[in-house]
mmCIF file of C-alpha atoms in Angstrom:
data_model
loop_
_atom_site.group_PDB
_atom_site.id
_atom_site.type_symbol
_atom_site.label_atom_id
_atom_site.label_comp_id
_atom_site.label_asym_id
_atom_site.label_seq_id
_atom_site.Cartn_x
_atom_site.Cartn_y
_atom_site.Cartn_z
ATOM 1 C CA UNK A 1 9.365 -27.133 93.083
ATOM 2 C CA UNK A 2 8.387 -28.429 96.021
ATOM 3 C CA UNK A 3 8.936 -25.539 98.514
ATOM 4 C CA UNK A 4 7.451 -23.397 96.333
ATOM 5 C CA UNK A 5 4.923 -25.207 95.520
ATOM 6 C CA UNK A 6 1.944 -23.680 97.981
ATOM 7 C CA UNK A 7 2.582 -20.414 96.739
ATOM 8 C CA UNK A 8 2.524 -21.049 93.228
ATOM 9 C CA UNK A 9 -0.637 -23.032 93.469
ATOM 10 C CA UNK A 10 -2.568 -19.558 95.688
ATOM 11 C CA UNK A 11 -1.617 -17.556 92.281
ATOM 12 C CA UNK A 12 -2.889 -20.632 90.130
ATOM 13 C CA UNK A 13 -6.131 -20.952 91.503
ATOM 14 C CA UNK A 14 -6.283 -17.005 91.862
ATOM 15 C CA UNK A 15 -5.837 -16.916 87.773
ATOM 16 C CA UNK A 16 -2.926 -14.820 87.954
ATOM 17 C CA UNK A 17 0.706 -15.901 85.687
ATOM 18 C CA UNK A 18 3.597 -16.498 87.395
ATOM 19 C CA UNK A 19 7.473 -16.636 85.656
ATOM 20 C CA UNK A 20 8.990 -19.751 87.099
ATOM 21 C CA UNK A 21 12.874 -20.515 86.797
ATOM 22 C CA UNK A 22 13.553 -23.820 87.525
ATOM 23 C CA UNK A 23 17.340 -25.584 87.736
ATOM 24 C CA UNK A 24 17.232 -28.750 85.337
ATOM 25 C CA UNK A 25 20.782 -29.143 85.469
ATOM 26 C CA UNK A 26 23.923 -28.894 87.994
ATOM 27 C CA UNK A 27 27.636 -29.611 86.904
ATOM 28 C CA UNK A 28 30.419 -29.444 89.312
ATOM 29 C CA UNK A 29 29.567 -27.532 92.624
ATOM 30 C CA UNK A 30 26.088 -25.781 92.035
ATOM 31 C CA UNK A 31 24.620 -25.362 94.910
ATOM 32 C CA UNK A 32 20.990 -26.305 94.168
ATOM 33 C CA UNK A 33 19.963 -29.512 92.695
ATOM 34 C CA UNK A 34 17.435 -30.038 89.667
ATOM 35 C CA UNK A 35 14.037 -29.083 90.566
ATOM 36 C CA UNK A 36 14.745 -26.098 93.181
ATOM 37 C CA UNK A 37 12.109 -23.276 91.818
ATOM 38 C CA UNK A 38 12.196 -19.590 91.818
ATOM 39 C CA UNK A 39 8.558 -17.496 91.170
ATOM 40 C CA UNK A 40 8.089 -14.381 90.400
ATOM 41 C CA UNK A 41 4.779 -13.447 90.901
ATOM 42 C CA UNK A 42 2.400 -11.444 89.412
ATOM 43 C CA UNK A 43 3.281 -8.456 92.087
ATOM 44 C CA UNK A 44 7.115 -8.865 91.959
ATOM 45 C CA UNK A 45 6.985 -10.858 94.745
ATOM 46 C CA UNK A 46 10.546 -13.311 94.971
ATOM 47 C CA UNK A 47 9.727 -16.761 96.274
ATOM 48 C CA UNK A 48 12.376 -19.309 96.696
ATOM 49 C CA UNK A 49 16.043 -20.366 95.112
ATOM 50 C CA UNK A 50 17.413 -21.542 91.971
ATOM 51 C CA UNK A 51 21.260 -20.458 93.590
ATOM 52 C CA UNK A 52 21.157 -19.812 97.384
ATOM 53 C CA UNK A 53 22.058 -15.990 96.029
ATOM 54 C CA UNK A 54 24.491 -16.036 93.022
ATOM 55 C CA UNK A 55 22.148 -15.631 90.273
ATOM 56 C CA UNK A 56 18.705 -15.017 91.759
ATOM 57 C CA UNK A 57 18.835 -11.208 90.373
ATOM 58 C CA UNK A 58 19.544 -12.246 86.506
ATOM 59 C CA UNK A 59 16.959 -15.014 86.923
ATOM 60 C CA UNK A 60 14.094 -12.257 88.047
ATOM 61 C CA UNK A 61 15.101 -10.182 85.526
ATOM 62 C CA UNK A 62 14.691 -13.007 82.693
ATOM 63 C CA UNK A 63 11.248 -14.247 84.454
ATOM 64 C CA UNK A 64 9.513 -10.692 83.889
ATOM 65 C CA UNK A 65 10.433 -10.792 80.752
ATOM 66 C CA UNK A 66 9.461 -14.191 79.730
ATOM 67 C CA UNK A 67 5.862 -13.139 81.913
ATOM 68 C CA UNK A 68 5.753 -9.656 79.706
ATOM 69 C CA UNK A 69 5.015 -11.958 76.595
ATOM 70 C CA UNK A 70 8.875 -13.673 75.774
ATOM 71 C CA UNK A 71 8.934 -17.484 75.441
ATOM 72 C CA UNK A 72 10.408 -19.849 77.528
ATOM 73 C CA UNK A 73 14.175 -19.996 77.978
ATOM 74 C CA UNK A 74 16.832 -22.305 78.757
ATOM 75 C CA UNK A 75 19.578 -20.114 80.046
ATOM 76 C CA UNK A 76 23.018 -21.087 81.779
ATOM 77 C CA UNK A 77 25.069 -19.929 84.175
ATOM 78 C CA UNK A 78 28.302 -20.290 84.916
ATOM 79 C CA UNK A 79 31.605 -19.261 86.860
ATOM 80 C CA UNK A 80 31.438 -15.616 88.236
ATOM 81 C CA UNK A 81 34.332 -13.507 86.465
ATOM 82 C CA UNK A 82 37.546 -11.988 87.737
ATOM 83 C CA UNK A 83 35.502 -8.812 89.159
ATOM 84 C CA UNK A 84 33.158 -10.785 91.076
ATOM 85 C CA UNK A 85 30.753 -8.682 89.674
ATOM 86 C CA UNK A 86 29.383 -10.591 86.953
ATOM 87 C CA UNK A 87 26.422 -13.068 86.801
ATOM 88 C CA UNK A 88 27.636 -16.301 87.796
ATOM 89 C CA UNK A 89 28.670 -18.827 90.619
ATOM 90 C CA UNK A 90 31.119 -17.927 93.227
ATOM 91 C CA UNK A 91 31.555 -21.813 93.640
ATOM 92 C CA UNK A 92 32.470 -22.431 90.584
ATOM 93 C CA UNK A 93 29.869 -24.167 89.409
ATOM 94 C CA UNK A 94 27.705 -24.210 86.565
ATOM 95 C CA UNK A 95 23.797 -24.742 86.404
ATOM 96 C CA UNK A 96 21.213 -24.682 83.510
ATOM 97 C CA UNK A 97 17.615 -22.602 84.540
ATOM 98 C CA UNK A 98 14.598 -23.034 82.625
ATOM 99 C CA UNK A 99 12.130 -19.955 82.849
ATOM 100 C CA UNK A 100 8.639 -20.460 81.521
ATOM 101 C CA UNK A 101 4.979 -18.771 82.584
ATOM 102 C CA UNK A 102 2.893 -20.439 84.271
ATOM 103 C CA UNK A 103 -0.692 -20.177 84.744
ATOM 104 C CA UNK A 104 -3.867 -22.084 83.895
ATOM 105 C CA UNK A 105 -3.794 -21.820 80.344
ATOM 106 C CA UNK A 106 -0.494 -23.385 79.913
ATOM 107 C CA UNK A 107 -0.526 -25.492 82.871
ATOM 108 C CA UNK A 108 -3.745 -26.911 83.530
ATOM 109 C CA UNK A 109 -2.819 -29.878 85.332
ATOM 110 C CA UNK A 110 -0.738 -28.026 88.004
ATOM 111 C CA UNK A 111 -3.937 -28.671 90.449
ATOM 112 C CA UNK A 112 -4.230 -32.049 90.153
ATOM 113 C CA UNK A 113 -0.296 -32.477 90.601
ATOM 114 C CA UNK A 114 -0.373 -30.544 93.567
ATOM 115 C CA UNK A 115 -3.126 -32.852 94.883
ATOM 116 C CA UNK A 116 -0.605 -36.154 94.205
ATOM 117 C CA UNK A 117 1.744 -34.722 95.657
ATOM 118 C CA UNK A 118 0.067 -33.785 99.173
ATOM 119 C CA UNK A 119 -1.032 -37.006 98.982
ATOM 120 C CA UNK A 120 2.191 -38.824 98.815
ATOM 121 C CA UNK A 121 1.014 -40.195 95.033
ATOM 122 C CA UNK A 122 4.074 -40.812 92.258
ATOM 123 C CA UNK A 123 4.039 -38.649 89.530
ATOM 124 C CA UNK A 124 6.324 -37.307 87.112
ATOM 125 C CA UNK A 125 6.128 -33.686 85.224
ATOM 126 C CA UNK A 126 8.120 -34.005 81.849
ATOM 127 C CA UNK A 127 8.883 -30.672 80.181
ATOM 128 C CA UNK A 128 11.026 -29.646 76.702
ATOM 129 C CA UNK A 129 13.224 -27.325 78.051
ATOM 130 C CA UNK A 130 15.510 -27.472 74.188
ATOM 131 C CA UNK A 131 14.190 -28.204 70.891
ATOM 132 C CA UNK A 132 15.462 -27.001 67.282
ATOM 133 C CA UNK A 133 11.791 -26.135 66.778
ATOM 134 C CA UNK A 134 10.785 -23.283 69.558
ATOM 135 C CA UNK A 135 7.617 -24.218 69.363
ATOM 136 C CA UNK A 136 7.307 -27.686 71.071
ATOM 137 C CA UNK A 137 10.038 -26.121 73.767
ATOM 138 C CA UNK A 138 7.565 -25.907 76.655
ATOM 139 C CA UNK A 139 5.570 -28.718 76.164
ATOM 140 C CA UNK A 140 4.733 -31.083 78.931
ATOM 141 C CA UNK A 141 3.678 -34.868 79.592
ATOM 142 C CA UNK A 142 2.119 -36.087 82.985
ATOM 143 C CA UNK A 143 3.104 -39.555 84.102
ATOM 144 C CA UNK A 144 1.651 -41.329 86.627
ATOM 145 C CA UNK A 145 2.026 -45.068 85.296
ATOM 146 C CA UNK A 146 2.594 -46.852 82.589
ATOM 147 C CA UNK A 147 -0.842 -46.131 81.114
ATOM 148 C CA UNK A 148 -1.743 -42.796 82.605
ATOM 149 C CA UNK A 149 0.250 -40.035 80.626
ATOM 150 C CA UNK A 150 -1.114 -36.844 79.971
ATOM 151 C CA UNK A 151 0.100 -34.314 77.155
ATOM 152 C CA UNK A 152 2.139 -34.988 74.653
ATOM 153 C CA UNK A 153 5.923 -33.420 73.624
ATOM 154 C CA UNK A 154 4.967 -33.140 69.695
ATOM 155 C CA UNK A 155 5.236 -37.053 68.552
ATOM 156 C CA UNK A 156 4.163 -40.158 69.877
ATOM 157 C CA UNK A 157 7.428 -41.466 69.736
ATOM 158 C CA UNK A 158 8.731 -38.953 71.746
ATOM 159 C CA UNK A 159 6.263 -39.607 74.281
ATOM 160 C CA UNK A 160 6.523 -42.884 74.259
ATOM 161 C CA UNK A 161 10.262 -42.811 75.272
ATOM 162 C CA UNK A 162 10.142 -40.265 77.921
ATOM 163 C CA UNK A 163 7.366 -41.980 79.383
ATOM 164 C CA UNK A 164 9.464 -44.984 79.917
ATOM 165 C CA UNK A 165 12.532 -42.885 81.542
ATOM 166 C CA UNK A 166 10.102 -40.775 84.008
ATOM 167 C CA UNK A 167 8.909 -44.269 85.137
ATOM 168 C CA UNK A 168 12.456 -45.189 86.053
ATOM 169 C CA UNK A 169 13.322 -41.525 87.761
ATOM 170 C CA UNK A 170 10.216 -41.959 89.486
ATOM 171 C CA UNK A 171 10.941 -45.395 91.031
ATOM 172 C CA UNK A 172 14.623 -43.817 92.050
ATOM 173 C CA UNK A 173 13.107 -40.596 93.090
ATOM 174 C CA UNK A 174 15.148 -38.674 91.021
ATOM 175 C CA UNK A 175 14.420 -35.337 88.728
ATOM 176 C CA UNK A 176 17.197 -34.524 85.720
ATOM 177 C CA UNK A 177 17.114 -33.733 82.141
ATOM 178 C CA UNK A 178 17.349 -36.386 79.454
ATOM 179 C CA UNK A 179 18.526 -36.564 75.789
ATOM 180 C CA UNK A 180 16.776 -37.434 72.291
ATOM 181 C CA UNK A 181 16.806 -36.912 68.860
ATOM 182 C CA UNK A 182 14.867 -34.295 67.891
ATOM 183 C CA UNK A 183 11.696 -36.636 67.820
ATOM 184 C CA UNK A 184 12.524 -38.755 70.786
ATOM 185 C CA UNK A 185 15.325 -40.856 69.331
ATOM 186 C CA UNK A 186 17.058 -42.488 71.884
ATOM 187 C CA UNK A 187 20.419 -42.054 69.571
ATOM 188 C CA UNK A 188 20.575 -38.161 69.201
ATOM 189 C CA UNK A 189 20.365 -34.734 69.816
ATOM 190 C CA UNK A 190 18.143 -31.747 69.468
ATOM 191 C CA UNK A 191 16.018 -32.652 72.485
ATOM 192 C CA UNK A 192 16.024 -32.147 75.886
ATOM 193 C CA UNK A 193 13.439 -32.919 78.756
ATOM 194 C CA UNK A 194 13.464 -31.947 82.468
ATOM 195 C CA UNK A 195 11.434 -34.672 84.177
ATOM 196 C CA UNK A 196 10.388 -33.593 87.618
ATOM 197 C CA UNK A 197 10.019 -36.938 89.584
ATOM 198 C CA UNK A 198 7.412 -35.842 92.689
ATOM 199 C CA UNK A 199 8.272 -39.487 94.432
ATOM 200 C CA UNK A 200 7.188 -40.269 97.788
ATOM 201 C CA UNK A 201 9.560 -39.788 100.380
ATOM 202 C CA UNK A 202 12.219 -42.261 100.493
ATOM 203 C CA UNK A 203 12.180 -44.270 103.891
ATOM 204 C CA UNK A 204 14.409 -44.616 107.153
ATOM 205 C CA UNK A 205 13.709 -47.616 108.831
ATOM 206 C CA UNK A 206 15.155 -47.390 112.665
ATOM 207 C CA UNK A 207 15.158 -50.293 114.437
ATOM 208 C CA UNK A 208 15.473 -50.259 118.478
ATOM 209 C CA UNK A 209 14.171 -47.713 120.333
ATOM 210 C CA UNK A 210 17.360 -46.375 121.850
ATOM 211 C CA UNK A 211 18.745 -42.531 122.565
ATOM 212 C CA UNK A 212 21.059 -43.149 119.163
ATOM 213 C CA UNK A 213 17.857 -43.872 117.755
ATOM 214 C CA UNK A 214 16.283 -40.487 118.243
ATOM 215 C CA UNK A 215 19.035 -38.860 117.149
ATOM 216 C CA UNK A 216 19.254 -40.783 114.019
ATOM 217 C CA UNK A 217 15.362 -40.253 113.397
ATOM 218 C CA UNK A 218 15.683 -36.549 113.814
ATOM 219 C CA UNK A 219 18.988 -36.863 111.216
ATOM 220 C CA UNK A 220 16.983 -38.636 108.820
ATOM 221 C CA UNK A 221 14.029 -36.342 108.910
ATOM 222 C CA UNK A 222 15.928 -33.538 108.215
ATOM 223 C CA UNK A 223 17.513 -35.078 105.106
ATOM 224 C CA UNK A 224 13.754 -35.417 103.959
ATOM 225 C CA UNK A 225 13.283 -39.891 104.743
ATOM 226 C CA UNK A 226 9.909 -40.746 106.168
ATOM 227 C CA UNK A 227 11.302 -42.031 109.575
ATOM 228 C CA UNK A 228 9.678 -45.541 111.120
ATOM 229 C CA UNK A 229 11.329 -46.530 114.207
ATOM 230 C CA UNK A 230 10.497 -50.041 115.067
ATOM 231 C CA UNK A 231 11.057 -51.917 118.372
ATOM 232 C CA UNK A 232 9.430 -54.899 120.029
ATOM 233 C CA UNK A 233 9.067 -53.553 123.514
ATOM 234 C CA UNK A 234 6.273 -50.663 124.289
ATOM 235 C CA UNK A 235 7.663 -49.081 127.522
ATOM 236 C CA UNK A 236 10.523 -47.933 124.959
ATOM 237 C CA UNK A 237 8.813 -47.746 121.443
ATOM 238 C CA UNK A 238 6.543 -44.324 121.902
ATOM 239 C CA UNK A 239 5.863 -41.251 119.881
ATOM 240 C CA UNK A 240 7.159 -38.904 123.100
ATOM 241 C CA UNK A 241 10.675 -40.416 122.914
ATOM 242 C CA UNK A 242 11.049 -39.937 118.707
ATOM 243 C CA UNK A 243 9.048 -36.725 117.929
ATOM 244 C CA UNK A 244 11.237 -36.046 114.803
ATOM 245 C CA UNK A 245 9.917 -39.785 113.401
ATOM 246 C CA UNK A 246 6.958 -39.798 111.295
ATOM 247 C CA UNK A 247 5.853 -43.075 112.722
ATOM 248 C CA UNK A 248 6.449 -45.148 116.117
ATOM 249 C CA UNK A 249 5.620 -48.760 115.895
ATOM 250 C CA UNK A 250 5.639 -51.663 118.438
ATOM 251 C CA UNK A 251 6.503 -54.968 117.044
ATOM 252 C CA UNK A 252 9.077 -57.547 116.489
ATOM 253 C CA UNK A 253 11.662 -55.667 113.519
ATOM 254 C CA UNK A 254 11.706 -58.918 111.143
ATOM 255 C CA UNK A 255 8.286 -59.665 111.363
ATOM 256 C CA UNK A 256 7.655 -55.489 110.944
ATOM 257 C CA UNK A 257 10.029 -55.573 107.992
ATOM 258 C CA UNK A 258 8.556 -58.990 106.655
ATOM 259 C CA UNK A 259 4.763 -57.516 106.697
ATOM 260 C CA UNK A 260 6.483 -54.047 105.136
ATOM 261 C CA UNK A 261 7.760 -56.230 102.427
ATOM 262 C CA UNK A 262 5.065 -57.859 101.745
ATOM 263 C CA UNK A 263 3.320 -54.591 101.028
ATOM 264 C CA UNK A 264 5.117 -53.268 98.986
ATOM 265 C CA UNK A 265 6.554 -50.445 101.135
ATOM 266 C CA UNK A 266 10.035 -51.337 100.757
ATOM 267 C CA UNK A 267 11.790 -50.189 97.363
ATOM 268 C CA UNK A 268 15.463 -49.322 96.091
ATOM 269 C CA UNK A 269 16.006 -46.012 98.259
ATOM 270 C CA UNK A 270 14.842 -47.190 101.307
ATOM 271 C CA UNK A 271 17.986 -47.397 104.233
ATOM 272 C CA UNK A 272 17.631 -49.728 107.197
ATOM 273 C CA UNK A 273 19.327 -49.201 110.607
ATOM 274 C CA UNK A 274 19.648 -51.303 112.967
ATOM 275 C CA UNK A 275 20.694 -50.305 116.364
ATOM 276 C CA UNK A 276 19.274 -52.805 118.671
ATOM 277 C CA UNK A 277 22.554 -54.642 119.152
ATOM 278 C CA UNK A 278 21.117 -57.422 120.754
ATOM 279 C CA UNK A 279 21.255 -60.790 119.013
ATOM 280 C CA UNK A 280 17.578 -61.541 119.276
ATOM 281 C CA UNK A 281 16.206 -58.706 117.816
ATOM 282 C CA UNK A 282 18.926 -57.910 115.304
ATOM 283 C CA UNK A 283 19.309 -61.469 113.761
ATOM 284 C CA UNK A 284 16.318 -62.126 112.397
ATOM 285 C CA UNK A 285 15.932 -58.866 111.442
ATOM 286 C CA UNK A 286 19.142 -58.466 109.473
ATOM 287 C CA UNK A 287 18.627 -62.628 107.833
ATOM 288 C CA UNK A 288 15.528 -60.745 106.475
ATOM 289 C CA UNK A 289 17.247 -57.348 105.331
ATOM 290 C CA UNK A 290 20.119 -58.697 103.819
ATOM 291 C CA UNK A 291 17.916 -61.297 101.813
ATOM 292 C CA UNK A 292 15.760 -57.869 99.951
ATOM 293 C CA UNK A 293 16.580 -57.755 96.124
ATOM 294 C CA UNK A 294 16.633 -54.167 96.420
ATOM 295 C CA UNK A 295 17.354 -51.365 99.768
ATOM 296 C CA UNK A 296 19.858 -48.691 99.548
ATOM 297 C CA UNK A 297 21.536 -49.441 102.638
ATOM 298 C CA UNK A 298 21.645 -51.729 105.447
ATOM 299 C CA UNK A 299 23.546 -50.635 108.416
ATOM 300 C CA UNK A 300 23.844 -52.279 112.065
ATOM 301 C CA UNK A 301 25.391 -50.808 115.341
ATOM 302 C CA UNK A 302 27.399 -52.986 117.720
ATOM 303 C CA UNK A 303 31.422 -53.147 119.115
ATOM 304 C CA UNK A 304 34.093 -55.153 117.156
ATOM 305 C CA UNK A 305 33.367 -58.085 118.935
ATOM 306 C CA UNK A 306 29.270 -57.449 118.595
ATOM 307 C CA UNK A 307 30.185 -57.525 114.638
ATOM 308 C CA UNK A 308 31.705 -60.375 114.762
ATOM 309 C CA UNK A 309 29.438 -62.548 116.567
ATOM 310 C CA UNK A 310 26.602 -61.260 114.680
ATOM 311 C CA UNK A 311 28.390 -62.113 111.358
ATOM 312 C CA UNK A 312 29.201 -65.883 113.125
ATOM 313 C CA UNK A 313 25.249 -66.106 113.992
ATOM 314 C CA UNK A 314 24.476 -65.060 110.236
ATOM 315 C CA UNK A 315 26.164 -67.287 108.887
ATOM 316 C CA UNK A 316 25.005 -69.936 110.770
ATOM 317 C CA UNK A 317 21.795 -68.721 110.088
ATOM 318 C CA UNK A 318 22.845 -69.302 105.929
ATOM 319 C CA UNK A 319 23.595 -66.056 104.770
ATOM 320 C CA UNK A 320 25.897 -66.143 102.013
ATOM 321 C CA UNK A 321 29.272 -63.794 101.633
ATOM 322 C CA UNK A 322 27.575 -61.715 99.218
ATOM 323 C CA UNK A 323 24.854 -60.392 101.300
ATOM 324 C CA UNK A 324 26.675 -60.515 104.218
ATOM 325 C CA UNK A 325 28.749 -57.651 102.049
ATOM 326 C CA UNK A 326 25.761 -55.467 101.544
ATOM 327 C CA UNK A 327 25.914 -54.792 105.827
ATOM 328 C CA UNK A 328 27.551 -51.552 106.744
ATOM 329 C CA UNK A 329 28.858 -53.044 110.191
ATOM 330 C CA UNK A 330 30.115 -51.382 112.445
ATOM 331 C CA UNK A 331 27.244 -48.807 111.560
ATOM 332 C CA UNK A 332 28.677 -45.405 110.129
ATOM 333 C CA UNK A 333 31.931 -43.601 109.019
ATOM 334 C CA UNK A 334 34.842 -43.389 111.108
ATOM 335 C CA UNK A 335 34.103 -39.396 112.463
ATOM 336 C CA UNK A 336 35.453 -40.409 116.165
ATOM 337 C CA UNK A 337 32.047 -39.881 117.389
ATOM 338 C CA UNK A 338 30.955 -40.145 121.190
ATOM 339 C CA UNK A 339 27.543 -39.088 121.889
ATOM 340 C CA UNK A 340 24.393 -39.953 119.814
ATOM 341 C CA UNK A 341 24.220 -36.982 117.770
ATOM 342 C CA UNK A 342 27.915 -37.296 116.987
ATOM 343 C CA UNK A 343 26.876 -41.192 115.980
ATOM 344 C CA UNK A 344 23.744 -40.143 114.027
ATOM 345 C CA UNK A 345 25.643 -37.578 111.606
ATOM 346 C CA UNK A 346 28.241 -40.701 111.228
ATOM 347 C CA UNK A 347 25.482 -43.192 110.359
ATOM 348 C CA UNK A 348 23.866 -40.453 107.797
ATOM 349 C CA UNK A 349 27.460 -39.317 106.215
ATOM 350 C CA UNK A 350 27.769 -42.996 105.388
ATOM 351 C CA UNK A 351 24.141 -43.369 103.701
ATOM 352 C CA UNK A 352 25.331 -39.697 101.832
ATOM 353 C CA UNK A 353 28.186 -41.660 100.902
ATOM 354 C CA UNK A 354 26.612 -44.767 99.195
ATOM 355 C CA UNK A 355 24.402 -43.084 97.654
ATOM 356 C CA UNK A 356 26.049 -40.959 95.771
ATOM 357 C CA UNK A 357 29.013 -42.914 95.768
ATOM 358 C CA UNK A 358 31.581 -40.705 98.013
ATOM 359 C CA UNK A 359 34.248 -41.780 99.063
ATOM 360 C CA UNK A 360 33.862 -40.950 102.984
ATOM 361 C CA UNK A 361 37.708 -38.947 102.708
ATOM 362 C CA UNK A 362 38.234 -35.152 103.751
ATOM 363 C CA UNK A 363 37.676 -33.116 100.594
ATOM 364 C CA UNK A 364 41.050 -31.349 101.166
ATOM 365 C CA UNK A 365 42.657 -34.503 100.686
ATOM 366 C CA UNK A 366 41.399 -35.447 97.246
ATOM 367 C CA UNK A 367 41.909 -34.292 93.997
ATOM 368 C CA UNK A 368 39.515 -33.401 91.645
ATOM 369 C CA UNK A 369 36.040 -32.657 90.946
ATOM 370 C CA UNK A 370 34.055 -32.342 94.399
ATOM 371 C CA UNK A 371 30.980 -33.420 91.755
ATOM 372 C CA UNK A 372 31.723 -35.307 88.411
ATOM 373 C CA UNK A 373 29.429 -34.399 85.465
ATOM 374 C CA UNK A 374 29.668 -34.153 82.021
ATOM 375 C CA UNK A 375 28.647 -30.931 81.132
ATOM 376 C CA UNK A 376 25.700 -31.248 77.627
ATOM 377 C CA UNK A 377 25.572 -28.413 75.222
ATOM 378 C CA UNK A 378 22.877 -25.738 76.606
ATOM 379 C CA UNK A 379 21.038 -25.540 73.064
ATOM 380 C CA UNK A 380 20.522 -27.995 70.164
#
């Protein structure tokens, strides 16, 4: 929804309806995740992707209909057939899009979203995409903390319950479709809700203000982090040298991260790298990093023998052998890389990797699922 978002809010405010497919669910290689938007607007105008191709045609079709007066619909495509011809996925993959109409009468709050979301506030957008009653299928809740929820699904124990899950998918950034009974039972079926999870950007901490750095910023930028690089000296640490980060700052890294900590700014997806490879700097950084309940990744740059003294020093310093485990050291997957764009596409194939639990092997050499999902019925 997010790419799309601009235009759909111009035909919003202009009062016109728009048919909106939206991907709530990918199994096996789809090759858009939950939450990529197609519109259709209200001149036949084609904005955005549900499939990067495969299916985009079927999808229109189904969104003028659902915008000449049909309901929503939860429709799912799969595998292309023998003749190529059919509607499906070349990949082989398999993807559930939910096409509703949207416009101010059925989505009044789409304004006020928009404004969270361009100013880097949480909030979560839950919508019954399945329901044996056709009625409720469409409905929508608004989280934006435990005691701010707006809308309701049909039941307050429905809302209760998906009010607590959009809180989680919020705090992991994450948009999918959950399961109930058919009012909100957490053992059941009948009921299922696409929560779209509009979390602030996840952060990229960069520590040392080095050329690997830059190229690791402008990595990280492109996979959508907000991108801080941090270093303690000012001749090195400016905004000319890292145009691709978001922000430049001069200061010692553990007292940075330390103060960053301490306000909050530091959560479960956030991925530290630290490529300052000098003991005094990366240290007391790392005693602090390795000590967080909760970071995604922790990665640090440095030679065999770099690794090893830093680990001796660490230790010293009282770390314990199961933080010391949470450091990614030698920074990166083992891609033979040279030069620092080669090294930043190493560093981010490893934070790919542990976060979605990869493996870091060539795909022609495992068997397999290249994704693993269980696939849900499409209708209660």
């Amino acid at each position: 929804m997010r790419e799309v978002l601009d235009e759909l809010l111009a035909w919003w405010r202009a009062g016109d309806s728009v048919g909106v497919g939206t991907v709530v669910a990918t199994f096996q290689s789809a090759p858009r995740p939950p939450g990529a938007s197609m519109l259709v607007g209200p001149d036949g105008t084609a904005v955005g992707s549900v499939s990067g191709g495969c299916v985009e045609g079927a999808v229109y079709d189904l969104a003028q209909e659902v915008l000449a007066g049909g309901a929503p619909v939860l429709e799912r495509y799969g595998v292309s057939d023998d003749t190529a011809f059919a509607v499906g996925l070349t990949c082989g993959g398999i993807l559930d899009v939910f096409v509703e109409k949207v416009d101010q009468e059925s989505f009044p709050e789409l304004g006020d979203i928009a404004d969270d979301v361009e100013g880097g506030r949480a909030v979560a957008v839950a919508t019954v995409v399945a329901h044996p009653d056709p009625a409720r299928v469409g409905a929508r809740l608004i989280i934006r903390g435990e005691d701010e929820v707006i809308g309701s699904l049909g039941s307050s124990r429905a809302d209760d319950a998906v009010r607590d899950d959009a809180l989680g998918l919020l705090a992991s950034g994450r948009s999918e479709v959950l399961g109930y009974g058919a009012d909100g039972e957490r053992r059941g079926e009948g009921m299922r809700v696409f929560v779209w999870a509009f979390a602030p950007k996840p952060r990229m901490l960069v520590f040392g203000a080095i050329d690997f750095a830059a190229a690791v910023a402008r990595v990280g930028s492109f996979l959508g982090y907000q991108v801080t690089v941090c270093d303690a000296r000012p001749v090195f640490a400016t905004a000319s040298r890292f145009p691709e980060a978001d922000e430049v700052v001069v200061d010692w890294p553990h007292r940075y991260l330390d103060a960053e900590v301490a306000a909050g700014r530091i959560d479960a997806r956030t991925v530290i790298c630290v490529l300052t490879h000098d003991p005094k700097f990366d240290v007391p950084l790392l005693e602090v990093a390795l000590r967080l309940p909760e970071v995604a990744y922790v990665g640090a740059m440095g030679s065999r023998r770099t690794h090893d003294d830093r680990m001796a020093r660490l230790r010293d310093a009282g770390l314990e052998d199961k933080e010391l485990a949470r450091l990614s050291s030698p920074i990166g997957l083992d891609l033979g890389a040279r030069t620092p764009e080669e090294t930043a596409v190493s560093i981010a194939a490893e934070i790919v990797a542990s976060r979605w639990g990869g493996s870091g092997e060539r795909l022609s050499e495992v068997e397999g699922r290249i994704h693993h999902h269980d696939l849900p019925p499409l209708q209660p």
